[in-house]
Amino acid sequence: MTEQMLEALAKKIKSCRNVTVLTHYHPDGDTIGAGFGLCYYLRSVGVMANVKNSEEFPAKFAYLFKDYKNQDFEEEAVISVDVADPKLLGPALESYADKVDICIDHHASNRLFAKESFIDGGCCSACLIIYDLLKTLKAKITPLMADCLYTGISTDTGCFMYESTSPEAHRAAADLIELGANASAINRSMFQIKSRGRIFAEQKMIGTMKFADSGSIALIAITNDIIDNFGVDRADLDGFAAIPLTVEGVRIGITLKQQPEDERLFKVSIRTLDADASAIAQNFGGGGHIRAAGCSISGELDEVAEKIIAVAEKYL
Amino acid sequence: MTEQMLEALAKKIKSCRNVTVLTHYHPDGDTIGAGFGLCYYLRSVGVMANVKNSEEFPAKFAYLFKDYKNQDFEEEAVISVDVADPKLLGPALESYADKVDICIDHHASNRLFAKESFIDGGCCSACLIIYDLLKTLKAKITPLMADCLYTGISTDTGCFMYESTSPEAHRAAADLIELGANASAINRSMFQIKSRGRIFAEQKMIGTMKFADSGSIALIAITNDIIDNFGVDRADLDGFAAIPLTVEGVRIGITLKQQPEDERLFKVSIRTLDADASAIAQNFGGGGHIRAAGCSISGELDEVAEKIIAVAEKYL
């Protein structure tokens, strides 16, 4: 975000009182980190502030809000963080769709639904924008705020692995570690530790991996059987979609997720190294980004696998 | 490394001509990155220089030396990088054990075997020392040198995941990306991509994971069977030792590696979250670091597993 935008945003933030910070549905490390990071900053300068989500925040992020309590005040300003579209506020917050005063986001696709939007589509994470904002505000960043912001930067860059990892992301991480972020504990819990169910479910799925086109396409299926047998939390299924593309030679990775309410319905995740994932998904009425997209297909597992592979082959 | 040490080292480096740079046996990203990074710098200022290793450098690092050719000169100076002990030079370079002029290393355990040693035991990687050295030398860092140094910093910090990841490591990574390091391609190849054999071998081993002490101890075995069946390169077995400790609740992770020349001999890797791995290994005549150690135990697989688990339980 340009310094000019940051200055303008900082000026707006300084004028806010009694703030509700909105985070997106199916909350991830970036929206949670940005939401609580901003909330703790506001509270630290005497502004009443709460963070809201349509769901409960996942327990794995509890280190960011274990001592957090909602404050009681009459809301005067609404700020959303990491929310690209009002639909992403989720069912419990949908009444906020046209009530957002300030939108802070790093998605180029942001729908500009707020009264004022501060978007940097080139930035790797909302937390990096919040960090730059707090620097502009000359905030005293506490270790807890540093944990919040480090969490979002690290999770949204795959622990500094993805192409989106900018020099600025590394420099912010350096500063946040100096400010007290528990980087290694955060990374261990975000990236390394898996539940026993998850690790065995992964093993089971890898065992059933199918290859096509001499290994350029790999497909795994997450069936209701596997989920039930290994007691895997469905919320814990993110990340499975990345597995097929980690096999050497694979350029299109496909993950089929059987739906609990209909065993003949599969949600399909498509990840690609160089092919157009979104174009593949569009063949089945889906869509997404160029390297990560999704759709839904009905049928028996084998049939669905054949269908999606037949289409994917055309995009190699 | 202190500025004073860096200045002294820079002065020494400037006086070197016809340099052999030695890297350690079983070369990893840090020794290779530091070795070639330093060599390319020396060549860039008109100094003849070669990089040597006791073995061939692994193909996965070929992007660092694909256009490298040995130069023909009479050796006048020998510099070792990332070599803590002359034994680690390996069999083909053992004649160099008492011929190293300058030793640059980040292991606190360095044996100080060289004529002059420049050691920073608190530094996460040899490549970070070389980066600081090149800055001190006001070197023009090319994209290829940046790839070398980024590779060592990233691989030795587990892609910025380990506790050893300092703010300086992040800041150096930021600079190196700006200097042209292909960070995301390097990380994808170092951390994400696995051969099909490796991924299925991993799956097989996870399937045989044993737990003890209510899940505080996890053990996997890499048998000759698994290696032969899945065509896994033994050089590709690093990293397996980290698997048991990624399971939620596990505090001691043990990996048994059956030896090809003797099926009753197992190399044991011990990784711990909080227990003293080195003390556990010492029970079997081994040793190592507090969180990562090793030993060898003879016997049938089940018997060896029982022995090491029985000892490990005492250290929880």
XYZ file of N, CA and C in Angstrom, chain B residues 142-262:
363
model
N 25.156 -11.238 -7.713
C 24.387 -11.583 -8.918
C 23.166 -12.418 -8.516
N 22.193 -12.558 -9.434
C 21.049 -13.432 -9.125
C 21.494 -14.864 -8.782
N 22.537 -15.380 -9.432
C 22.990 -16.738 -9.130
C 23.575 -16.817 -7.714
N 24.363 -15.816 -7.330
C 24.865 -15.796 -5.935
C 23.695 -15.687 -4.960
N 22.696 -14.879 -5.334
C 21.517 -14.720 -4.464
C 20.794 -16.059 -4.310
N 20.681 -16.821 -5.420
C 20.070 -18.157 -5.342
C 20.852 -19.048 -4.372
N 22.191 -19.004 -4.470
C 23.034 -19.821 -3.587
C 22.747 -19.497 -2.123
N 22.809 -18.204 -1.785
C 22.710 -17.818 -0.380
C 21.285 -17.989 0.148
N 20.297 -17.701 -0.701
C 18.906 -17.909 -0.284
C 18.675 -19.392 0.014
N 19.230 -20.261 -0.839
C 19.042 -21.711 -0.673
C 19.508 -22.170 0.711
N 20.692 -21.719 1.121
C 21.218 -22.155 2.414
C 20.422 -21.605 3.576
N 20.025 -20.346 3.480
C 19.254 -19.748 4.582
C 17.906 -20.446 4.692
N 17.260 -20.667 3.555
C 15.945 -21.289 3.590
C 16.019 -22.749 4.046
N 16.964 -23.519 3.505
C 16.997 -24.937 3.884
C 17.426 -25.119 5.340
N 18.371 -24.318 5.823
C 18.820 -24.502 7.207
C 17.823 -23.971 8.240
N 16.844 -23.188 7.814
C 15.817 -22.723 8.759
C 14.484 -23.441 8.522
N 14.486 -24.483 7.673
C 13.225 -25.169 7.375
C 12.218 -24.221 6.771
N 12.682 -23.425 5.813
C 11.865 -22.368 5.212
C 11.325 -21.420 6.299
N 12.238 -20.922 7.107
C 11.927 -19.885 8.109
C 10.980 -20.388 9.194
N 10.956 -21.704 9.383
C 10.038 -22.305 10.346
C 10.696 -22.571 11.690
N 11.999 -22.886 11.693
C 12.661 -23.297 12.925
C 12.915 -22.123 13.863
N 13.161 -22.486 15.108
C 13.461 -21.514 16.153
C 14.708 -20.695 15.824
N 15.617 -21.281 15.045
C 16.874 -20.598 14.722
C 16.675 -19.420 13.765
N 15.468 -19.286 13.218
C 15.218 -18.230 12.223
C 15.254 -16.857 12.881
N 16.325 -16.135 12.628
C 16.492 -14.828 13.260
C 15.888 -13.736 12.389
N 15.643 -12.564 12.995
C 15.249 -11.419 12.176
C 16.247 -11.182 11.044
N 17.533 -11.399 11.323
C 18.563 -11.184 10.293
C 18.372 -12.147 9.116
N 17.937 -13.372 9.410
C 17.703 -14.340 8.334
C 16.588 -13.824 7.419
N 15.516 -13.300 8.032
C 14.418 -12.743 7.222
C 14.888 -11.537 6.412
N 15.691 -10.676 7.049
C 16.128 -9.469 6.323
C 17.055 -9.832 5.169
N 17.920 -10.839 5.394
C 18.799 -11.283 4.310
C 17.958 -11.876 3.184
N 16.929 -12.669 3.533
C 16.052 -13.257 2.512
C 15.385 -12.150 1.703
N 14.935 -11.105 2.388
C 14.302 -9.974 1.689
C 15.273 -9.374 0.679
N 16.496 -9.110 1.120
C 17.504 -8.531 0.226
C 17.786 -9.465 -0.951
N 17.924 -10.761 -0.656
C 18.296 -11.725 -1.707
C 17.186 -11.868 -2.746
N 15.927 -11.780 -2.306
C 14.818 -11.800 -3.274
C 14.923 -10.567 -4.173
N 15.228 -9.432 -3.566
C 15.392 -8.215 -4.381
C 16.582 -8.326 -5.338
N 17.579 -9.084 -4.939
C 18.766 -9.270 -5.789
C 18.556 -10.358 -6.841
N 17.364 -10.950 -6.857
C 17.050 -11.883 -7.934
C 16.946 -13.347 -7.564
N 16.991 -13.681 -6.281
C 16.833 -15.092 -5.896
C 15.440 -15.580 -6.293
N 15.390 -16.776 -6.877
C 14.115 -17.385 -7.290
C 13.499 -18.117 -6.107
N 13.103 -17.346 -5.107
C 12.718 -17.937 -3.829
C 11.614 -18.982 -3.952
N 10.544 -18.683 -4.646
C 9.426 -19.629 -4.620
C 9.772 -20.909 -5.371
N 10.506 -20.806 -6.476
C 10.913 -22.021 -7.193
C 11.867 -22.851 -6.332
N 12.782 -22.190 -5.643
C 13.715 -22.903 -4.759
C 12.943 -23.614 -3.645
N 12.030 -22.909 -3.011
C 11.291 -23.520 -1.902
C 10.409 -24.667 -2.373
N 9.797 -24.481 -3.547
C 8.964 -25.571 -4.070
C 9.823 -26.818 -4.259
N 10.993 -26.647 -4.845
C 11.808 -27.832 -5.106
C 12.449 -28.390 -3.824
N 12.770 -27.534 -2.857
C 13.400 -28.016 -1.619
C 12.393 -28.641 -0.646
N 11.200 -28.065 -0.573
C 10.286 -28.451 0.506
C 8.991 -29.117 0.058
N 8.538 -28.819 -1.166
C 7.203 -29.303 -1.506
C 7.215 -30.553 -2.364
N 8.078 -30.565 -3.393
C 8.041 -31.661 -4.363
C 8.697 -32.917 -3.808
N 7.979 -34.029 -3.940
C 8.541 -35.315 -3.536
C 8.399 -36.280 -4.701
N 9.353 -37.192 -4.824
C 9.229 -38.200 -5.873
C 8.058 -39.112 -5.518
N 7.517 -39.764 -6.545
C 6.398 -40.665 -6.306
C 6.798 -41.768 -5.331
N 8.027 -42.288 -5.500
C 8.522 -43.334 -4.610
C 8.558 -42.837 -3.171
N 9.061 -41.637 -3.001
C 9.194 -41.048 -1.672
C 7.818 -40.867 -1.023
N 6.859 -40.372 -1.802
C 5.543 -40.094 -1.224
C 4.853 -41.407 -0.820
N 5.040 -42.471 -1.629
C 4.407 -43.751 -1.276
C 5.175 -44.450 -0.146
N 6.485 -44.268 -0.102
C 7.274 -44.845 0.990
C 6.847 -44.196 2.317
N 6.644 -42.878 2.265
C 6.210 -42.134 3.448
C 4.868 -42.666 3.931
N 3.964 -42.861 2.969
C 2.630 -43.350 3.280
C 2.710 -44.727 3.946
N 3.574 -45.575 3.402
C 3.760 -46.925 3.935
C 4.293 -46.862 5.380
N 5.274 -45.997 5.598
C 5.877 -45.895 6.936
C 4.901 -45.333 7.958
N 4.133 -44.336 7.531
C 3.155 -43.748 8.454
C 2.150 -44.816 8.871
N 1.823 -45.695 7.915
C 0.883 -46.781 8.212
C 1.394 -47.722 9.295
N 2.713 -47.776 9.483
C 3.270 -48.694 10.485
C 3.735 -47.934 11.743
N 3.306 -46.662 11.859
C 3.758 -45.874 13.010
C 3.270 -46.500 14.317
N 4.202 -46.644 15.254
C 3.880 -47.194 16.580
C 3.854 -46.052 17.577
N 2.940 -46.139 18.554
C 2.904 -45.124 19.604
C 3.188 -45.775 20.948
N 3.771 -45.008 21.859
C 3.991 -45.495 23.219
C 3.723 -44.346 24.173
N 3.578 -44.706 25.442
C 3.367 -43.707 26.480
C 2.197 -42.779 26.119
N 1.032 -43.386 25.831
C -0.191 -42.648 25.487
C 0.014 -41.652 24.347
N 0.907 -41.991 23.449
C 1.067 -41.117 22.279
C 2.148 -40.063 22.418
N 2.907 -40.078 23.527
C 3.997 -39.103 23.664
C 5.213 -39.509 22.843
N 5.285 -40.802 22.533
C 6.397 -41.311 21.729
C 5.825 -41.921 20.455
N 6.404 -41.566 19.322
C 5.996 -42.200 18.061
C 7.242 -42.730 17.375
N 7.107 -43.888 16.738
C 8.250 -44.525 16.080
C 7.856 -44.995 14.689
N 8.703 -44.694 13.716
C 8.528 -45.277 12.382
C 9.806 -46.008 11.991
N 9.637 -46.981 11.099
C 10.801 -47.752 10.657
C 10.918 -47.676 9.143
N 12.119 -47.350 8.688
C 12.399 -47.378 7.251
C 13.144 -48.669 6.996
N 12.446 -49.646 6.455
C 13.091 -50.942 6.229
C 13.645 -51.020 4.805
N 14.569 -51.941 4.610
C 15.137 -52.150 3.269
C 14.038 -52.519 2.269
N 13.047 -53.280 2.753
C 11.867 -53.622 1.950
C 11.207 -52.392 1.347
N 10.903 -51.428 2.219
C 10.206 -50.216 1.759
C 11.061 -49.486 0.740
N 12.342 -49.345 1.057
C 13.238 -48.613 0.165
C 13.320 -49.296 -1.200
N 13.445 -50.637 -1.188
C 13.561 -51.358 -2.453
C 12.237 -51.351 -3.219
N 11.133 -51.582 -2.512
C 9.831 -51.646 -3.186
C 9.448 -50.349 -3.860
N 9.795 -49.211 -3.226
C 9.337 -47.940 -3.779
C 10.442 -47.211 -4.536
N 11.578 -47.900 -4.685
C 12.663 -47.294 -5.459
C 13.112 -45.959 -4.893
N 13.146 -45.856 -3.560
C 13.552 -44.590 -2.950
C 15.073 -44.517 -2.902
N 15.593 -43.377 -3.291
C 17.022 -43.113 -3.198
C 17.369 -42.933 -1.714
N 18.417 -43.625 -1.250
C 18.781 -43.469 0.166
C 19.151 -42.025 0.498
N 19.674 -41.301 -0.501
C 20.027 -39.890 -0.280
C 18.759 -39.058 -0.036
N 17.627 -39.634 -0.400
C 16.345 -38.928 -0.328
C 15.641 -39.233 1.000
N 16.354 -39.849 1.940
C 15.710 -40.270 3.188
C 15.757 -39.196 4.281
N 16.564 -38.152 4.065
C 16.600 -37.066 5.052
C 15.174 -36.555 5.179
N 14.849 -36.040 6.291
C 13.512 -35.461 6.415
C 12.520 -36.471 6.967
N 12.736 -37.778 6.673
C 11.843 -38.786 7.246
C 11.873 -38.707 8.773
N 13.051 -38.403 9.311
C 13.207 -38.378 10.764
C 12.317 -37.323 11.427
N 11.869 -36.355 10.639
C 11.032 -35.304 11.213
C 9.566 -35.723 11.339
N 9.175 -36.806 10.652
C 7.756 -37.168 10.577
C 7.099 -37.483 11.929
N 7.697 -38.362 12.753
C 6.972 -38.721 14.002
C 6.627 -37.507 14.859
N 7.500 -36.519 14.871
C 7.264 -35.352 15.730
C 6.203 -34.406 15.171
N 5.702 -34.679 13.970
C 4.634 -33.822 13.436
C 3.253 -34.291 13.892
N 3.200 -35.420 14.597
C 1.902 -35.914 15.065
C 1.557 -35.232 16.391
N 0.373 -34.707 16.460
C -0.121 -34.008 17.646
C 0.108 -34.845 18.908
N 0.692 -34.249 19.910
C 0.884 -34.942 21.186
C 2.224 -35.658 21.306
N 2.919 -35.835 20.191
C 4.192 -36.565 20.237
C 5.305 -35.639 20.727
N 6.070 -36.109 21.716
C 7.166 -35.303 22.256
C 8.528 -35.913 21.950
N 8.540 -37.219 21.677
C 9.781 -37.871 21.232
C 9.456 -38.653 19.958
N 10.126 -38.313 18.888
C 9.919 -39.005 17.617
C 11.148 -39.831 17.282
N 10.921 -41.098 16.958
C 12.044 -42.009 16.704
C 11.907 -42.603 15.304
N 12.996 -42.611 14.577
C 13.000 -43.222 13.253
C 14.111 -44.261 13.191
N 13.744 -45.493 12.826
C 14.730 -46.567 12.686
C 15.009 -46.760 11.201
N 16.276 -46.758 10.827
C 16.626 -46.941 9.423
C 17.456 -48.201 9.288
N 16.857 -49.238 8.707
C 17.564 -50.506 8.517
C 18.735 -50.286 7.542
N 19.868 -50.893 7.843
C 21.056 -50.674 7.014
C 21.127 -51.697 5.876
N 21.466 -51.236 4.676
C 21.446 -52.134 3.512
C 22.432 -53.292 3.650
N 23.553 -53.051 4.325
C 24.578 -54.087 4.405
C 24.333 -55.067 5.552
N 23.407 -54.739 6.447
C 23.153 -55.620 7.596
C 21.731 -55.382 8.088
